XYZ file of C-alpha atoms in Angstrom:
556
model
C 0.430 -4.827 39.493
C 1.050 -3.765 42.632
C 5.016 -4.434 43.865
C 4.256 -3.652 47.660
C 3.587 -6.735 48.561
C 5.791 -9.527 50.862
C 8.340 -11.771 48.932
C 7.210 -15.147 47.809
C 8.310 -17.973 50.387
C 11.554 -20.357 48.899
C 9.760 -21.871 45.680
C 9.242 -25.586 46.200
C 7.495 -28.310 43.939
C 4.469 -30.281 44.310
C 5.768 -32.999 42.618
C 8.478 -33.354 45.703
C 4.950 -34.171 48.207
C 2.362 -35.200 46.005
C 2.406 -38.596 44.469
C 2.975 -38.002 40.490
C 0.085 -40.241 39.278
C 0.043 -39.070 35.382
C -2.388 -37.617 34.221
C -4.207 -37.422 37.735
C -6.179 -34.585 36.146
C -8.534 -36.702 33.710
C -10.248 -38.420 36.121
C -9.765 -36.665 39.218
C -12.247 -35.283 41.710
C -12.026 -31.953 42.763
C -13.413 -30.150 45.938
C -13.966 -26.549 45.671
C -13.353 -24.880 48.883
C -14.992 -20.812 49.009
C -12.890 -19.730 51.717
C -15.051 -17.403 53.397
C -17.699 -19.783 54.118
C -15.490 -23.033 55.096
C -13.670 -22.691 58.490
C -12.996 -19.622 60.649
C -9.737 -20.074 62.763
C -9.521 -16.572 64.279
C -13.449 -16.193 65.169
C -13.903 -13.326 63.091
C -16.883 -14.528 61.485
C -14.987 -14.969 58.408
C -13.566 -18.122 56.872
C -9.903 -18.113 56.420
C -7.035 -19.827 54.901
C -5.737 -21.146 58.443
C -9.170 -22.644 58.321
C -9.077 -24.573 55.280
C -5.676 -26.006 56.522
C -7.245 -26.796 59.986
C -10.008 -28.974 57.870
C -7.357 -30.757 55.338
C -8.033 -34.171 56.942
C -11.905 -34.140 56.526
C -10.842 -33.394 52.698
C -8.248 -36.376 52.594
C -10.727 -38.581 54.273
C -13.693 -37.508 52.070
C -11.411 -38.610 48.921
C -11.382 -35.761 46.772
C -7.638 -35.476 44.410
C -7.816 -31.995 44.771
C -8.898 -28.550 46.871
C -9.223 -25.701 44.089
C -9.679 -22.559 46.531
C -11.842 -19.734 45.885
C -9.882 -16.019 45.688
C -8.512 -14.784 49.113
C -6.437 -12.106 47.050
C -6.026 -8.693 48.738
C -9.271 -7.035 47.766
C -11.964 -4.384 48.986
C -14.151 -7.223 48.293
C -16.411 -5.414 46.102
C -17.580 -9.302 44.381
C -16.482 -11.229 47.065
C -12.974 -11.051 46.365
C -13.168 -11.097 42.325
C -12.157 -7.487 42.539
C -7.904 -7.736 42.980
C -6.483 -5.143 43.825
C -2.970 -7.441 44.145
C -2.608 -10.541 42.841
C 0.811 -11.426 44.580
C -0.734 -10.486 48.193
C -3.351 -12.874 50.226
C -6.150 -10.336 52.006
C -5.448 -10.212 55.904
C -9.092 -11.116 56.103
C -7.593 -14.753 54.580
C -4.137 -14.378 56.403
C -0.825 -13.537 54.603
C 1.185 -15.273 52.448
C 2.941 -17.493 54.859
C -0.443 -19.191 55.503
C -1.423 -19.846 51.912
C 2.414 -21.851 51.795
C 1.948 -23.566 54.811
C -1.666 -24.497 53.521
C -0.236 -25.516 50.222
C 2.794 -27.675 52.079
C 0.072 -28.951 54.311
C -1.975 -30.164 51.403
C 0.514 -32.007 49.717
C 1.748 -34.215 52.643
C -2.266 -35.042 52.800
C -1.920 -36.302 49.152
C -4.070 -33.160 47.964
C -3.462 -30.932 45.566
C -4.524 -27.445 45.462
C -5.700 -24.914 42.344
C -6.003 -21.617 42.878
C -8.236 -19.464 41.479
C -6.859 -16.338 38.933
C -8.904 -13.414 37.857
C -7.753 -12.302 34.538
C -11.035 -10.474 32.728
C -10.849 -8.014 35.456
C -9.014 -6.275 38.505
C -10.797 -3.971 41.705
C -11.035 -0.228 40.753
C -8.359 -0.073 43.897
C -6.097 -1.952 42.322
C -2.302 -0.151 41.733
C -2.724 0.258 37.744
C -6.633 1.448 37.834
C -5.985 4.066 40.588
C -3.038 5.458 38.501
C -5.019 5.622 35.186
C -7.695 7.861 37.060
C -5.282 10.062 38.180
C -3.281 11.081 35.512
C -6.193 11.589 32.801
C -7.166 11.213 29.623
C -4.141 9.984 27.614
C -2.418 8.370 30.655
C -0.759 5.421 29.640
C -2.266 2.937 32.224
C -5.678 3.694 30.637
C -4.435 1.462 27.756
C -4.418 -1.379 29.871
C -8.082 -1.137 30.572
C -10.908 0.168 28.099
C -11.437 3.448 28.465
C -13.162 5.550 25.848
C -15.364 8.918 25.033
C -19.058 8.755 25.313
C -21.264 9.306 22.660
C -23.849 12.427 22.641
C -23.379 15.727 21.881
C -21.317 15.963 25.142
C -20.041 12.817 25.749
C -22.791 11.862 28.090
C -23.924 8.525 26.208
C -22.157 5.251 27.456
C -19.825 3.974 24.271
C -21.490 1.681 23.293
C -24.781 -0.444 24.704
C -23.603 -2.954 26.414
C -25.404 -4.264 29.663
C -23.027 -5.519 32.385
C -23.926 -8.968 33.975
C -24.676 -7.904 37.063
C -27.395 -5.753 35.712
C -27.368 -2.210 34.537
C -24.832 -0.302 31.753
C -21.441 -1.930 31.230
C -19.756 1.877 31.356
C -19.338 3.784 34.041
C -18.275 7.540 33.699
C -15.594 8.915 35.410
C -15.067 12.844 36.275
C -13.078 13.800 33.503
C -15.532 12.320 31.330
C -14.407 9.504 29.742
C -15.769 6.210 30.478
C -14.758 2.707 31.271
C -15.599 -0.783 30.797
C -17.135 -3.760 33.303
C -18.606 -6.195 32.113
C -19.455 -7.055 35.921
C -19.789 -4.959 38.834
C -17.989 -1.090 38.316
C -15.038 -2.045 40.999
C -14.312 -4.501 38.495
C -12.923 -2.587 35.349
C -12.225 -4.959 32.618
C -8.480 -5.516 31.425
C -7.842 -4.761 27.780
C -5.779 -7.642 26.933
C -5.102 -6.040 23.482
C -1.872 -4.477 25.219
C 1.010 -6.398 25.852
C 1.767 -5.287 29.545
C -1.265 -7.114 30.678
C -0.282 -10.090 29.156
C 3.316 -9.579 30.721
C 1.774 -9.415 34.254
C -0.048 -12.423 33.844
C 2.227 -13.982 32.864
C 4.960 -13.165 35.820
C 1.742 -13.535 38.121
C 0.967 -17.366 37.151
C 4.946 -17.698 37.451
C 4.632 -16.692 41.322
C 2.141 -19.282 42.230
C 3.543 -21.886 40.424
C 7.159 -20.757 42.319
C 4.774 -21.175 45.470
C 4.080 -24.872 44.746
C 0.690 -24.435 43.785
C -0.698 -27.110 41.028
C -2.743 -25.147 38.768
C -5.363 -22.555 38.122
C -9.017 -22.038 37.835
C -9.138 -19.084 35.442
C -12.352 -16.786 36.147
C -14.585 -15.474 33.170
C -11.667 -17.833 30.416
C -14.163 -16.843 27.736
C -14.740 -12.971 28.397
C -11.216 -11.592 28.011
C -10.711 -10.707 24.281
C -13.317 -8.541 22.998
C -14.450 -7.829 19.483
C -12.480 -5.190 17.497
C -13.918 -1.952 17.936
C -16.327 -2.937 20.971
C -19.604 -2.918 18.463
C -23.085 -2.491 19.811
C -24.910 -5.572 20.387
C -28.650 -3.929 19.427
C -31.674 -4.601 21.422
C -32.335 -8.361 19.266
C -29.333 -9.266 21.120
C -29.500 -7.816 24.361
C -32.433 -9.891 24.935
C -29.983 -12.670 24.254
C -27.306 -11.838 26.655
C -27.199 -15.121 28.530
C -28.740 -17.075 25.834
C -27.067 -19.211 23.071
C -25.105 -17.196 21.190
C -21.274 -15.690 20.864
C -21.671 -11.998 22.078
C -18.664 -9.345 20.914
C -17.353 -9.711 24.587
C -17.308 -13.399 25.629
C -16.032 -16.472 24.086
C -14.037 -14.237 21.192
C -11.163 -16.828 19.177
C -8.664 -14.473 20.516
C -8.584 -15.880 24.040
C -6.993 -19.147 22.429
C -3.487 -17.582 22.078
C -3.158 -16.465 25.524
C -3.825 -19.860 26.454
C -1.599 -21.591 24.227
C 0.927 -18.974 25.658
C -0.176 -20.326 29.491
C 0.206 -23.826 28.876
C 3.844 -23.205 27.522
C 4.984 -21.820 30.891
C 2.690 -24.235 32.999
C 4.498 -27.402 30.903
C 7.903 -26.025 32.041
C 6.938 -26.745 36.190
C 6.949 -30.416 37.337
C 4.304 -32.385 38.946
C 1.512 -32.533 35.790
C -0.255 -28.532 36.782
C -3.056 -27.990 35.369
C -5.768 -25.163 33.946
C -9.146 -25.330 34.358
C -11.557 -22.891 32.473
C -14.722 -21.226 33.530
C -16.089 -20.529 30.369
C -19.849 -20.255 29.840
C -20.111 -20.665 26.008
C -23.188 -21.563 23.685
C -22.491 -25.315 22.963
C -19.958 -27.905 24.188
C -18.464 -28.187 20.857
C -17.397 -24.171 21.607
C -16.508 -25.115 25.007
C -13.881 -28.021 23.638
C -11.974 -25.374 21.732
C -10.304 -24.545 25.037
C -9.156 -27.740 25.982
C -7.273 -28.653 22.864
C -3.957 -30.230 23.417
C -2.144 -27.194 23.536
C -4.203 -25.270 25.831
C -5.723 -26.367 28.952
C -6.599 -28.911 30.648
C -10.502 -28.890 31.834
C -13.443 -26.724 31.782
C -16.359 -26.958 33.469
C -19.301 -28.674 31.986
C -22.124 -25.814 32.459
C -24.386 -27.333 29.920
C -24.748 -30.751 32.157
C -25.154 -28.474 35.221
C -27.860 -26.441 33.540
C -29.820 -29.920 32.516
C -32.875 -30.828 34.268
C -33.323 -33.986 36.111
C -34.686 -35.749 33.236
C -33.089 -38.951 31.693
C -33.469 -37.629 27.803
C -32.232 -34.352 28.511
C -29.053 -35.826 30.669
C -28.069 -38.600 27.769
C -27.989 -36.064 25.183
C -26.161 -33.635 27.149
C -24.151 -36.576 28.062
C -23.739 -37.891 24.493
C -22.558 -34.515 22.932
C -20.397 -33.706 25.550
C -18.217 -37.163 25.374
C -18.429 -36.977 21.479
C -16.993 -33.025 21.784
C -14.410 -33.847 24.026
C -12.879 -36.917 21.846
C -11.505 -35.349 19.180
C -9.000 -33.178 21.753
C -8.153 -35.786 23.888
C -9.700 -33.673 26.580
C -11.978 -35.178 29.903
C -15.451 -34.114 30.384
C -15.250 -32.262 33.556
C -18.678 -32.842 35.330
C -20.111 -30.096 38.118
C -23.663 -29.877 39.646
C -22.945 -27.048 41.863
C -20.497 -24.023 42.467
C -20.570 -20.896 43.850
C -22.226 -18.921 41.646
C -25.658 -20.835 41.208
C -28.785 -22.521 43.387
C -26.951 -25.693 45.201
C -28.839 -28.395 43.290
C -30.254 -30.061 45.775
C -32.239 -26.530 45.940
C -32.601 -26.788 42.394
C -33.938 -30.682 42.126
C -36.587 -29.334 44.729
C -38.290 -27.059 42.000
C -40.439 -27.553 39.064
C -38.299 -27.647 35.589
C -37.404 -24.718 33.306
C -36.332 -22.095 36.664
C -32.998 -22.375 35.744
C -29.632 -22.215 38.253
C -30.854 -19.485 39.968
C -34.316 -20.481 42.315
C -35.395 -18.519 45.240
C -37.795 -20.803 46.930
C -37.165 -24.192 49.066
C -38.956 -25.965 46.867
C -39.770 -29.790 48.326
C -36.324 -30.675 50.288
C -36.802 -33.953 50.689
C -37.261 -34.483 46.866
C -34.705 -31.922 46.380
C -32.216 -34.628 48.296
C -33.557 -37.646 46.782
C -32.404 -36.290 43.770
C -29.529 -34.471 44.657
C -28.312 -37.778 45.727
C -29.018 -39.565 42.460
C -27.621 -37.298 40.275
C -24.038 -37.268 42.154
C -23.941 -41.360 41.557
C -24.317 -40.221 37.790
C -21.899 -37.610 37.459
C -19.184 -39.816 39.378
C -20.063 -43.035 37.278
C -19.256 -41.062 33.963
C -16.340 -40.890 32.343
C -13.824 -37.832 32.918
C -12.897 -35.731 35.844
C -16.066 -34.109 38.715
C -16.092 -31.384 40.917
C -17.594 -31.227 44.009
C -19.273 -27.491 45.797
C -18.274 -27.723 49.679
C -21.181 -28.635 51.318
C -22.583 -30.786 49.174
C -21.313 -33.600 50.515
C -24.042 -32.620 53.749
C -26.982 -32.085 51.085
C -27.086 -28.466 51.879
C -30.001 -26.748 50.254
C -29.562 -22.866 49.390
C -30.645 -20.847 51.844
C -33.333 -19.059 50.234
C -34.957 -16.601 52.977
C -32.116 -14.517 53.735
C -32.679 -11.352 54.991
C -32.285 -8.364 52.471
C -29.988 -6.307 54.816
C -26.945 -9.519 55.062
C -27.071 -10.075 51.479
C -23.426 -9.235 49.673
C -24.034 -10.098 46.175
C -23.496 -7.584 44.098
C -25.957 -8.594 41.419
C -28.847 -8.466 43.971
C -28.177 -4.625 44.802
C -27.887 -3.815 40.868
C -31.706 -5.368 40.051
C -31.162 -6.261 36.723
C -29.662 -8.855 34.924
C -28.225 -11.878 37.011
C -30.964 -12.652 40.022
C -28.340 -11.611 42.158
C -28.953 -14.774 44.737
C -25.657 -16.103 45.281
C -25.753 -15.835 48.717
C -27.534 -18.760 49.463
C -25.460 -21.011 48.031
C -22.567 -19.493 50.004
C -23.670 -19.248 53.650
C -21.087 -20.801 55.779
C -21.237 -24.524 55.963
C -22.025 -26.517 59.611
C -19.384 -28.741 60.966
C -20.978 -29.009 64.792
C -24.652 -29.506 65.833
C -24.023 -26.742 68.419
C -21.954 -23.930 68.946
C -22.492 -20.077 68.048
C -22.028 -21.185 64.250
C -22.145 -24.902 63.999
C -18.152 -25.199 64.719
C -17.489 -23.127 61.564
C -15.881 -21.067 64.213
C -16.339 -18.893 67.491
C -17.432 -16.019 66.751
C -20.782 -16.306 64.126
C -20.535 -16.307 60.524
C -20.458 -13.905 57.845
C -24.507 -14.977 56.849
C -26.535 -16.659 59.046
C -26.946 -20.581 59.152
C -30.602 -22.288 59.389
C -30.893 -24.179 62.955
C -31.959 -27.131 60.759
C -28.343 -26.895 59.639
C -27.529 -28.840 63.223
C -28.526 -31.899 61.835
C -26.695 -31.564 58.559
C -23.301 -31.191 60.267
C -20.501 -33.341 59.152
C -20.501 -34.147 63.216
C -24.308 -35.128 62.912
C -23.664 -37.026 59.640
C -20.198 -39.127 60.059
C -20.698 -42.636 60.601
C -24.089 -42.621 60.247
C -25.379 -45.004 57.660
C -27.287 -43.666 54.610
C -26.246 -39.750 55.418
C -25.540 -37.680 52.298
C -21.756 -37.551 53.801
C -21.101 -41.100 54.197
C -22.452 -41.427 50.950
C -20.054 -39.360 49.202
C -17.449 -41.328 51.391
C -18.403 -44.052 50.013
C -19.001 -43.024 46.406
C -15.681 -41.780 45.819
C -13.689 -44.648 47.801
C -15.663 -46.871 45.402
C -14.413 -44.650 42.682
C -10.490 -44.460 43.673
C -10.363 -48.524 43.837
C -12.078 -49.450 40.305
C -9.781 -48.836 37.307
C -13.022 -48.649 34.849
C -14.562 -45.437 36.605
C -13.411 -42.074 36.377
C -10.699 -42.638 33.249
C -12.545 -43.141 29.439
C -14.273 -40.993 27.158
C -17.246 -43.310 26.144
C -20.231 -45.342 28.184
C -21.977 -48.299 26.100
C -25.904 -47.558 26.766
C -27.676 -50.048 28.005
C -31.889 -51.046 27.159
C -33.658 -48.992 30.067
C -37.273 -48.219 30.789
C -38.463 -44.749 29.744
C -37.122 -42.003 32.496
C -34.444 -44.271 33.427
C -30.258 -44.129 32.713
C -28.269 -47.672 32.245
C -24.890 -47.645 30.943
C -21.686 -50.453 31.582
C -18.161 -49.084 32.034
C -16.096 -52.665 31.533
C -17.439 -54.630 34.824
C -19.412 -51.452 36.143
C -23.188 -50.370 35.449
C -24.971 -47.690 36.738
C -28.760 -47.165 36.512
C -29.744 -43.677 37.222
C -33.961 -43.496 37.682
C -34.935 -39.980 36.767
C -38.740 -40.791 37.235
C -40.904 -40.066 40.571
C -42.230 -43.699 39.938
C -40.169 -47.534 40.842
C -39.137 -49.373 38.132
C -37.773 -53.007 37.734
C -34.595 -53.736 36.216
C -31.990 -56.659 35.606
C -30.041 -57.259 38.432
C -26.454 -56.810 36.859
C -24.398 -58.051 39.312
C -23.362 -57.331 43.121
C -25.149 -53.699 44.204
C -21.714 -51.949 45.300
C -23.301 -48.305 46.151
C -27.193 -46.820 46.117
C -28.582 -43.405 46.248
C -31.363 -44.867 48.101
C -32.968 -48.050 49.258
C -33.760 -50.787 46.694
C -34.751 -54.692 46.660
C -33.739 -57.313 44.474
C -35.362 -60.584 43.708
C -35.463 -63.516 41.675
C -32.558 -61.579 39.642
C -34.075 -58.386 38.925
C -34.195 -54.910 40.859
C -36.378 -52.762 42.006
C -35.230 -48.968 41.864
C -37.203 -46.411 43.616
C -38.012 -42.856 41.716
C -35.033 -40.176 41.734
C -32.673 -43.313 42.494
C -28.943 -44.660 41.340
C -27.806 -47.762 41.509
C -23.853 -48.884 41.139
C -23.424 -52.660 40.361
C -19.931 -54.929 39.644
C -20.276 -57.412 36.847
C -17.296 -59.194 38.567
C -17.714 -61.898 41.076
C-alpha cells in the first residue's frame, strides 16, 4: 500500500516491559479505547492518540490487562476511520507515528498491553492501490486486487450481481468507464479480493510493522467477510431478507478465511511476549464462531451471540451453556462483550422492552437501564474466559439517543437502508470533568455533543464515591485479578435457583445473577465480596433485589 509514509521507530518488544504472565490472553480483561471520543490533547475537538496516553493511569488503575485501540490510520474518514487509505501511517488528526510508539512504550511500563485494530475486508477508495486501479482502466492490474467486474443489462448498467451492502443500498458502485466494484460497506470502502496473492503479501508485511512497533496483537475488522464465494452468486430475494439473520451468506463467514489465519498465527508465534488475534466475526452460531479460534488460528473472538441476548436468565444460560461447550473442544476462551462501538451501549439497551435488538433509538427507563447494566457486568466478569469492556461503560453511559440529524457521521444513517445507522450514540465523547467546555475530554468541544447530565457521570463525579458504576468496576475487576478461580476455566457448575434467577460456583466463588424485576431469597453462600446493588442477609439466607448480582467467597 502506500510507501510514502515515515519509517517505523527502532522495533522493540513488549515482552522487554510487560510482565510475561502466560497465557494472559484467556482470562484477561480488555478495555476498548475509540480514539476519537476518549481524550483530546490538542483541543481540536477530536480525541487523539496523545490523549489516550495522557489517560493510561485511569486505565492501570481501573484494572483492565489490556487497551485494544480503535483505527487512527491515515484516512478521509469516510466510516470513521475504517476506510485506510495507509496502513503504515497514523492520521494527523490522531498524531504521527512517534505518538502511537511513545503510547505503546507508555503502556507497557503501566503493565498494559495494547491491540490494535487492522482492517483487512476493505481499504478507503483514496487509498494508493484503489486510486491507481481507477486510473489506468479496465484491465489494469491493481483492479485484481479488488473486485471489479461488468454489469449486467444490455449495456452494462445492472449491478453484477444483487447484493445489498450493509450499510444499506447496492453493494456495486459504477465507475465512469463502466465497470463496477464491490463494498460490502460504505462505497469509500472497496472490498479487497483476497483471491490474489499481493493482498495477502501486504498483509502480511503490514501485521509485520506493528508487531516491529511493539504492539501485542490485533483486532481484525469484518474476520468473517474476507473470502467470498466463487463466482460472487446472487443471493435471491429469500435471502436478502436474511442478510443479518442466521445463515452463511456467499460473502461472510466463507471456510476460506481459515487459511489466512493459520498463515497469521505463524508469523504472530515467531514475536515474543504471547501476541494475540482477536476476531470480529458475526457468524450464525457459536459453534461457527469457534472455527476461528482453533489452535492454529487465533486467539479470541468476540461473543456477539451473548451480547445480542436479552436480560433474561433462560436465554443467558443457554447462550452461556453453548458457548462454553463450543469453545472446549479448541482449547479456546469465551470472550464475553456487552458493548462496543458499533451497537446501543447496553445500559441503553437494558432500558427497552425485549426483542429491539442492539440498535434502540429511545432512552428507554435509565434507571432500569443501569440497574441492569450493572448486573449483567458482575455476570460476564464471574464467567469463565476473557471480557471486554466499551470505554465509558465503566460511568454507565447510556447512548445518546436525541442527536441532532445535522452532527450525525455514521455512514449507515445517511444510506437509509439496511443497518439503523445509529452508531453515534454510542460514540459521543466520554466526560472526565463535571465542568469545562466538554467535561475535561478536552478544551476545545467535542466532535458530538455531550448531555449536561453527563456532569454527573464523570469519572471526577464518580471516583471514590461509594456505589458509583466506576468504583464498581474498580472493584469488580480488583476482585477479579486477586482470585485464582475467576476469569481462567471453561466450565461453571449450576447451582438450584429460583425461576429468573442465575447461581453458579467457580471452586470457592458463587455468583447469583437476578434477571427478574421482583426480590428473591436465596442461601447465603458465604461472605458477600461484591454487589450490583443493595441486598440484606439474615438468619443465613439473602435477599437479592430485581436486576441484581451478587459475588460471594465460600472461603472463610
Amino acid at each position: 500500500m502506500s510507501q510514502q509514509h515515515t519509517a517505523a521507530p527502532a522495533r522493540h518488544s513488549a515482552a522487554v516491559t510487560v510482565a510475561d504472565r502466560r497465557d494472559w490472553w484467556r482470562d484477561a480483561v480488555i478495555y476498548q479505547v475509540y480514539p476519537r471520543s476518549f481524550a483530546d490533547s490538542n483541543g481540536d475537538g477530536m480525541g487523539d492518540l496523545q490523549g489516550v496516553r495522557s489517560r493510561l493511569p485511569y486505565l492501570r488503575d481501573l484494572g483492565v490487562d489490556a487497551v485494544w485501540l480503535s483505527p487512527f490510520y491515515a484516512s478521509p474518514q469516510a466510516d470513521a476511520g475504517y476506510d485506510v487509505a495507509d496502513y503504515r501511517a497514523v492520521d494527523p488528526m490522531f498524531g504521527s507515528l512517534l505518538d502511537a510508539d511513545a503510547l505503546i512504550r507508555d503502556a507497557h511500563a503501566h503493565g498494559l498491553r495494547i491491540i490494535v485494530d487492522l482492517v483487512p475486508n476493505h481499504s478507503s477508495d483514496q487509498h494508493e492501490w484503489f486510486k491507481r486501479a481507477l486510473a489506468e482502466g479496465p484491465g489494469s492490474p491493481l483492479r485484481e486486487r479488488y473486485h471489479f467486474r461488468p454489469g449486467k443489462g444490455k449495456n452494462g448498467e445492472l449491478p453484477p450481481n444483487d447484493w445489498e451492502s450493509i450499510f444499506g443500498g447496492p453493494a456495486w458502485t459504477r465507475v465512469p468507464d463502466g465497470e463496477w466494484y464491490l463494498h460490502l460497506f460504505a462505497p469509500e470502502q472497496p472490498d479487497f479480493n483476497w483471491e490474489h496473492p499481493a493482498v495477502g503479501d501486504e498483509f502480511r508485511s503490514i501485521l509485520r510493522f506493528w508487531l516491529d512497533m511493539g504492539v501485542d496483537g490485533f483486532r481484525i475488522d469484518v474476520a468473517h467477510g474476507l473470502v467470498k464465494a466463487e463466482g460472487l452468486p446472487d443471493l435471491g430475494a429469500h435471502d436478502q431478507l436474511k442478510l443479518l439473520g442466521n445463515d452463511v451468506m456467499p460473502f461472510f463467514d466463507q471456510d476460506g478465511v481459515h487459511a489466512i489465519y493459520r498463515q497469521w498465527r505463524r508469523i504472530l508465534d515467531e514475536y515474543a511476549g504471547e501476541r494475540i488475534f482477536v476476531a470480529e466475526a458475526w457468524t450464525p452460531t457459536v459453534e461457527r464462531t469457534a472455527n476461528y479460534v482453533r489452535p492454529d488460528e487465533l486467539h479470541q473472538a468476540f461473543n456477539f451471540q451473548y451480547l445480542g441476548t436479552e436480560w433474561d436468565a433462560k436465554e443467558l444460560r443457554t447462550v452461556i451453556d453453548r458457548t462454553l461447550e463450543a469453545m472446549r473442544p479448541v482449547g479456546a476462551p469465551a470472550t464475553w462483550v456487552l458493548s462496543n462501538h458499533d451497537v446501543t451501549r447496553h445500559a441503553t439497551r437494558f432500558a427497552n422492552p425485549p426483542g429491539l435488538g442492539t440498535q434502540i433509538r429511545t432512552a428507554g427507563d435509565r434507571a432500569l437501564g443501569l440497574r441492569r447494566a450493572r448486573a449483567a457486568t458482575l455476570l460476564m466478569l464471574a464467567l469463565p474466559g476473557s471480557a471486554y469492556i466499551y470505554q465509558g461503560e465503566e460511568l454507565g453511559l447510556p447512548d445518546v439517543v436525541d442527536l441532532p440529524d445535522e452532527v450525525r457521521q455514521d455512514p449507515a444513517y445517511f444510506r437509509g437502508a439496511g443497518q439503523d445507522g445509529f452508531r453515534d450514540g454510542c460514540r459521543v465523547p466520554i466526560p472526565w470533568t463535571r465542568e469545562g467546555s466538554s467535561y475535561g475530554f478536552g478544551s476545545g468541544g467535542s466532535w458530538l455533543p455531550q448531555p449536561p447530565v453527563w456532569a454527573e457521570l464523570s469519572v471526577e463525579a464518580q471516583t471514590g464515591v461509594p456505589g458509583s458504576t466506576l468504583e464498581l468496576y474498580r472493584s469488580a475487576l480488583r476482585v477479579r485479578r486477586a482470585r485464582p478461580d475467576l476469569g481462567a476455566g471453561d466450565a461453571v457448575e449450576w447451582l438450584r435457583a429460583p425461576e429468573g434467577v442465575l447461581a453458579f460456583r467457580r471452586g470457592e466463588f458463587v455468583c447469583v445473577a437476578n434477571t427478574t424485576g421482583e426480590s428473591v431469597t436465596t442461601p447465603a453462600y458465604g461472605r458477600i465480596l461484591l454487589t450490583s446493588g443493595e441486598v440484606t442477609e439474615a438468619d443465613g439466607e439473602t435477599k437479592v433485589p430485581g436486576d441484581t448480582t451478587v459475588w460471594w467467597t465460600t472461603a472463610g
